[in-house]
Amino acid sequence: MFKSGVGFLALFGLGWWLLGSSAFDGLTRQVLVAGGCAVMVGLLLAARRFLPSSAGGPLPVGRRKRFNQINGVQWLLIIAIAVVCRHVGVPVLIPPLIAVVVGLHFLPLAAVFEQPRLRIPAALLTASGAAGMTVWLTNGPDETVRLVVGLASALSLWGMALWTVAGVASAAGQGAESEGPGSSNAWSARDDGGH
């Protein structure tokens, strides 16, 4: 499930969800946190159930190197954003700017994994970061910035995870139907779904 990217999408989605739910207090926040945890667990269980253990498989050396470079640059930018925003006294901009960086990192990953659909979370996360910055620029409260960025980013990542699992399950079902009963390779038409 982690080779296919679903595990990472589910876990990072929860992180964004927790950020967004931090805009609330009391029972509302507890319910949102519990709901987010349930979604993450559901996605992980669905991935375990529907994805073959080989989903995603090991990356060829060239792709692995490019993947590591992209992620390395992403993490360096995230650290730089956190340091600079804290230094200049605008920590509220950390989540929106990180959402933009994370969104943009999906663009080269779409090429690395030959998965054009990764452009969708790229656009959605970048838009959630831009929306958070817009809220801040219009003097919206910090809680609203976190809410907008966190929930939109979480839903984007979880949507991608669900799409991946559903695509594999659908391909497996179609493969089983076309190969007939007793087939030993129902996963031949699988969709790896990303990183």
mmCIF file of C-alpha atoms in Angstrom:
data_model
loop_
_atom_site.group_PDB
_atom_site.id
_atom_site.type_symbol
_atom_site.label_atom_id
_atom_site.label_comp_id
_atom_site.label_asym_id
_atom_site.label_seq_id
_atom_site.Cartn_x
_atom_site.Cartn_y
_atom_site.Cartn_z
ATOM 1 C CA MET A 1 0.000 0.000 0.000
ATOM 2 C CA PHE A 2 2.941 2.351 0.529
ATOM 3 C CA LYS A 3 4.598 1.323 -2.729
ATOM 4 C CA SER A 4 1.478 2.431 -4.588
ATOM 5 C CA GLY A 5 1.463 5.767 -2.738
ATOM 6 C CA VAL A 6 -1.886 5.190 -1.010
ATOM 7 C CA GLY A 7 -0.327 4.846 2.447
ATOM 8 C CA PHE A 8 1.537 8.121 2.089
ATOM 9 C CA LEU A 9 -1.507 9.911 0.699
ATOM 10 C CA ALA A 10 -3.651 8.605 3.571
ATOM 11 C CA LEU A 11 -1.138 9.560 6.282
ATOM 12 C CA PHE A 12 -0.264 12.989 4.915
ATOM 13 C CA GLY A 13 -3.965 13.577 4.321
ATOM 14 C CA LEU A 14 -4.519 12.978 8.025
ATOM 15 C CA GLY A 15 -1.783 15.478 8.856
ATOM 16 C CA TRP A 16 -3.491 18.142 6.761
ATOM 17 C CA TRP A 17 -6.873 17.201 8.255
ATOM 18 C CA LEU A 18 -5.490 17.640 11.780
ATOM 19 C CA LEU A 19 -4.176 21.062 10.783
ATOM 20 C CA GLY A 20 -7.582 22.071 9.437
ATOM 21 C CA SER A 21 -9.443 20.705 12.451
ATOM 22 C CA SER A 22 -7.201 22.779 14.741
ATOM 23 C CA ALA A 23 -9.412 25.743 13.790
ATOM 24 C CA PHE A 24 -12.079 24.267 16.063
ATOM 25 C CA ASP A 25 -12.267 23.590 19.794
ATOM 26 C CA GLY A 26 -13.955 21.117 22.050
ATOM 27 C CA LEU A 27 -16.292 18.426 20.810
ATOM 28 C CA THR A 28 -16.256 19.633 17.205
ATOM 29 C CA ARG A 29 -12.514 19.200 17.021
ATOM 30 C CA GLN A 30 -12.670 15.778 18.687
ATOM 31 C CA VAL A 31 -15.288 14.610 16.201
ATOM 32 C CA LEU A 32 -13.251 15.931 13.265
ATOM 33 C CA VAL A 33 -10.074 14.260 14.540
ATOM 34 C CA ALA A 34 -11.897 10.955 15.038
ATOM 35 C CA GLY A 35 -13.460 11.248 11.593
ATOM 36 C CA GLY A 36 -10.092 11.980 9.991
ATOM 37 C CA CYS A 37 -8.499 8.998 11.715
ATOM 38 C CA ALA A 38 -11.379 6.803 10.520
ATOM 39 C CA VAL A 39 -10.903 7.969 6.921
ATOM 40 C CA MET A 40 -7.167 7.284 7.087
ATOM 41 C CA VAL A 41 -7.677 3.804 8.556
ATOM 42 C CA GLY A 42 -10.402 3.089 5.993
ATOM 43 C CA LEU A 43 -8.086 4.037 3.137
ATOM 44 C CA LEU A 44 -5.274 1.902 4.537
ATOM 45 C CA LEU A 45 -7.595 -1.074 4.969
ATOM 46 C CA ALA A 46 -9.006 -0.609 1.466
ATOM 47 C CA ALA A 47 -5.478 -0.454 0.065
ATOM 48 C CA ARG A 48 -4.542 -3.602 1.939
ATOM 49 C CA ARG A 49 -7.668 -5.340 0.692
ATOM 50 C CA PHE A 50 -7.642 -4.261 -2.949
ATOM 51 C CA LEU A 51 -4.028 -3.522 -3.853
ATOM 52 C CA PRO A 52 -1.751 -6.414 -4.667
ATOM 53 C CA SER A 53 1.378 -6.654 -2.556
ATOM 54 C CA SER A 54 3.378 -5.786 -5.667
ATOM 55 C CA ALA A 55 1.429 -2.580 -6.378
ATOM 56 C CA GLY A 56 3.906 0.064 -7.397
ATOM 57 C CA GLY A 57 6.830 -2.352 -7.212
ATOM 58 C CA PRO A 58 10.431 -1.273 -6.773
ATOM 59 C CA LEU A 59 11.460 1.764 -8.764
ATOM 60 C CA PRO A 60 14.148 1.446 -11.421
ATOM 61 C CA VAL A 61 17.391 3.125 -10.355
ATOM 62 C CA GLY A 62 16.938 6.204 -12.565
ATOM 63 C CA ARG A 63 13.406 6.806 -11.380
ATOM 64 C CA ARG A 64 14.344 6.247 -7.752
ATOM 65 C CA LYS A 65 17.137 8.820 -8.073
ATOM 66 C CA ARG A 66 14.775 11.376 -9.644
ATOM 67 C CA PHE A 67 12.107 10.650 -7.002
ATOM 68 C CA ASN A 68 14.659 11.199 -4.224
ATOM 69 C CA GLN A 69 15.837 14.452 -5.823
ATOM 70 C CA ILE A 70 12.286 15.781 -6.101
ATOM 71 C CA ASN A 71 11.476 14.872 -2.507
ATOM 72 C CA GLY A 72 14.792 16.269 -1.280
ATOM 73 C CA VAL A 73 14.102 19.634 -2.905
ATOM 74 C CA GLN A 74 10.551 19.578 -1.535
ATOM 75 C CA TRP A 75 11.766 19.006 2.056
ATOM 76 C CA LEU A 76 14.465 21.672 1.754
ATOM 77 C CA LEU A 77 11.845 24.164 0.581
ATOM 78 C CA ILE A 78 9.515 23.185 3.431
ATOM 79 C CA ILE A 79 12.272 23.732 5.995
ATOM 80 C CA ALA A 80 13.206 27.062 4.397
ATOM 81 C CA ILE A 81 9.556 28.187 4.436
ATOM 82 C CA ALA A 82 9.191 27.313 8.114
ATOM 83 C CA VAL A 83 12.408 29.096 9.083
ATOM 84 C CA VAL A 84 11.770 32.240 7.024
ATOM 85 C CA CYS A 85 8.094 32.583 7.992
ATOM 86 C CA ARG A 86 8.898 32.234 11.679
ATOM 87 C CA HIS A 87 11.812 34.646 11.359
ATOM 88 C CA VAL A 88 9.718 37.367 9.704
ATOM 89 C CA GLY A 89 6.798 36.815 12.073
ATOM 90 C CA VAL A 90 4.196 35.260 9.766
ATOM 91 C CA PRO A 91 3.978 31.617 10.850
ATOM 92 C CA VAL A 92 0.376 31.587 9.602
ATOM 93 C CA LEU A 93 1.785 31.441 6.049
ATOM 94 C CA ILE A 94 3.678 28.213 6.676
ATOM 95 C CA PRO A 95 0.747 25.888 5.810
ATOM 96 C CA PRO A 96 -0.345 27.720 2.636
ATOM 97 C CA LEU A 97 3.203 27.933 1.294
ATOM 98 C CA ILE A 98 3.886 24.295 2.137
ATOM 99 C CA ALA A 99 0.667 23.295 0.351
ATOM 100 C CA VAL A 100 1.914 25.110 -2.755
ATOM 101 C CA VAL A 101 5.305 23.356 -2.564
ATOM 102 C CA VAL A 102 3.724 19.941 -2.009
ATOM 103 C CA GLY A 103 1.304 20.581 -4.851
ATOM 104 C CA LEU A 104 4.053 21.619 -7.224
ATOM 105 C CA HIS A 105 6.168 18.582 -6.318
ATOM 106 C CA PHE A 106 3.459 16.372 -7.855
ATOM 107 C CA LEU A 107 4.166 17.854 -11.306
ATOM 108 C CA PRO A 108 7.614 16.298 -11.789
ATOM 109 C CA LEU A 109 6.372 13.151 -10.013
ATOM 110 C CA ALA A 110 3.682 12.829 -12.694
ATOM 111 C CA ALA A 111 6.490 12.516 -15.244
ATOM 112 C CA VAL A 112 8.652 10.228 -13.095
ATOM 113 C CA PHE A 113 5.789 7.786 -12.513
ATOM 114 C CA GLU A 114 4.198 8.335 -15.938
ATOM 115 C CA GLN A 115 0.955 9.186 -14.118
ATOM 116 C CA PRO A 116 -0.560 12.327 -15.670
ATOM 117 C CA ARG A 117 -3.397 12.196 -13.142
ATOM 118 C CA LEU A 118 -0.939 13.339 -10.437
ATOM 119 C CA ARG A 119 -1.452 16.767 -11.970
ATOM 120 C CA ILE A 120 -4.848 16.816 -10.264
ATOM 121 C CA PRO A 121 -3.530 16.812 -6.667
ATOM 122 C CA ALA A 122 -0.836 19.205 -7.893
ATOM 123 C CA ALA A 123 -3.515 21.669 -8.946
ATOM 124 C CA LEU A 124 -5.718 21.082 -5.898
ATOM 125 C CA LEU A 125 -2.972 21.480 -3.297
ATOM 126 C CA THR A 126 -1.559 24.523 -5.040
ATOM 127 C CA ALA A 127 -5.066 26.004 -5.117
ATOM 128 C CA SER A 128 -5.584 25.246 -1.411
ATOM 129 C CA GLY A 129 -2.341 27.050 -0.596
ATOM 130 C CA ALA A 130 -3.357 30.002 -2.762
ATOM 131 C CA ALA A 131 -6.767 30.081 -1.069
ATOM 132 C CA GLY A 132 -5.113 30.148 2.356
ATOM 133 C CA MET A 133 -2.856 33.022 1.304
ATOM 134 C CA THR A 134 -5.897 34.860 -0.054
ATOM 135 C CA VAL A 135 -7.669 34.463 3.297
ATOM 136 C CA TRP A 136 -4.586 35.876 5.027
ATOM 137 C CA LEU A 137 -4.213 38.757 2.562
ATOM 138 C CA THR A 138 -7.841 39.726 3.155
ATOM 139 C CA ASN A 139 -7.177 39.838 6.909
ATOM 140 C CA GLY A 140 -8.975 36.568 7.639
ATOM 141 C CA PRO A 141 -8.224 34.938 10.981
ATOM 142 C CA ASP A 142 -5.364 32.469 11.310
ATOM 143 C CA GLU A 143 -7.870 29.718 12.161
ATOM 144 C CA THR A 144 -9.600 30.218 8.823
ATOM 145 C CA VAL A 145 -6.277 30.001 6.989
ATOM 146 C CA ARG A 146 -5.568 26.663 8.705
ATOM 147 C CA LEU A 147 -9.097 25.436 8.055
ATOM 148 C CA VAL A 148 -9.064 26.261 4.348
ATOM 149 C CA VAL A 149 -5.590 24.902 3.655
ATOM 150 C CA GLY A 150 -5.786 21.872 5.916
ATOM 151 C CA LEU A 151 -9.178 20.527 4.932
ATOM 152 C CA ALA A 152 -8.780 21.224 1.207
ATOM 153 C CA SER A 153 -5.335 19.594 1.142
ATOM 154 C CA ALA A 154 -6.535 16.579 3.128
ATOM 155 C CA LEU A 155 -9.511 16.027 0.856
ATOM 156 C CA SER A 156 -7.251 16.335 -2.197
ATOM 157 C CA LEU A 157 -4.826 13.682 -0.955
ATOM 158 C CA TRP A 158 -7.540 11.364 0.314
ATOM 159 C CA GLY A 159 -9.411 11.740 -2.958
ATOM 160 C CA MET A 160 -6.286 10.704 -4.848
ATOM 161 C CA ALA A 161 -5.806 7.711 -2.540
ATOM 162 C CA LEU A 162 -9.408 6.644 -3.043
ATOM 163 C CA TRP A 163 -9.090 7.082 -6.798
ATOM 164 C CA THR A 164 -6.001 4.861 -6.785
ATOM 165 C CA VAL A 165 -7.662 2.096 -4.785
ATOM 166 C CA ALA A 166 -10.861 2.300 -6.835
ATOM 167 C CA GLY A 167 -8.874 2.199 -10.071
ATOM 168 C CA VAL A 168 -6.990 -0.908 -9.007
ATOM 169 C CA ALA A 169 -10.138 -2.618 -7.740
ATOM 170 C CA SER A 170 -11.949 -1.791 -10.991
ATOM 171 C CA ALA A 171 -9.033 -2.978 -13.130
ATOM 172 C CA ALA A 172 -8.809 -6.176 -11.091
ATOM 173 C CA GLY A 173 -12.515 -6.801 -11.545
ATOM 174 C CA GLN A 174 -12.310 -6.212 -15.286
ATOM 175 C CA GLY A 175 -9.212 -8.380 -15.521
ATOM 176 C CA ALA A 176 -10.894 -11.212 -13.648
ATOM 177 C CA GLU A 177 -13.960 -10.971 -15.910
ATOM 178 C CA SER A 178 -11.893 -10.980 -19.104
ATOM 179 C CA GLU A 179 -9.634 -13.802 -17.966
ATOM 180 C CA GLY A 180 -12.502 -15.945 -16.749
ATOM 181 C CA PRO A 181 -12.896 -18.087 -13.649
ATOM 182 C CA GLY A 182 -9.836 -19.721 -12.193
ATOM 183 C CA SER A 183 -7.502 -17.081 -13.558
ATOM 184 C CA SER A 184 -4.289 -16.694 -11.591
ATOM 185 C CA ASN A 185 -3.545 -13.101 -12.547
ATOM 186 C CA ALA A 186 -6.449 -10.800 -11.774
ATOM 187 C CA TRP A 187 -4.044 -7.885 -11.162
ATOM 188 C CA SER A 188 -2.544 -7.766 -14.626
ATOM 189 C CA ALA A 189 -4.534 -4.645 -15.489
ATOM 190 C CA ARG A 190 -3.716 -2.809 -12.281
ATOM 191 C CA ASP A 191 -3.057 0.898 -12.021
ATOM 192 C CA ASP A 192 -0.075 1.674 -9.792
ATOM 193 C CA GLY A 193 -1.401 5.114 -8.924
ATOM 194 C CA GLY A 194 1.646 7.201 -8.166
ATOM 195 C CA HIS A 195 4.490 6.921 -5.748
#
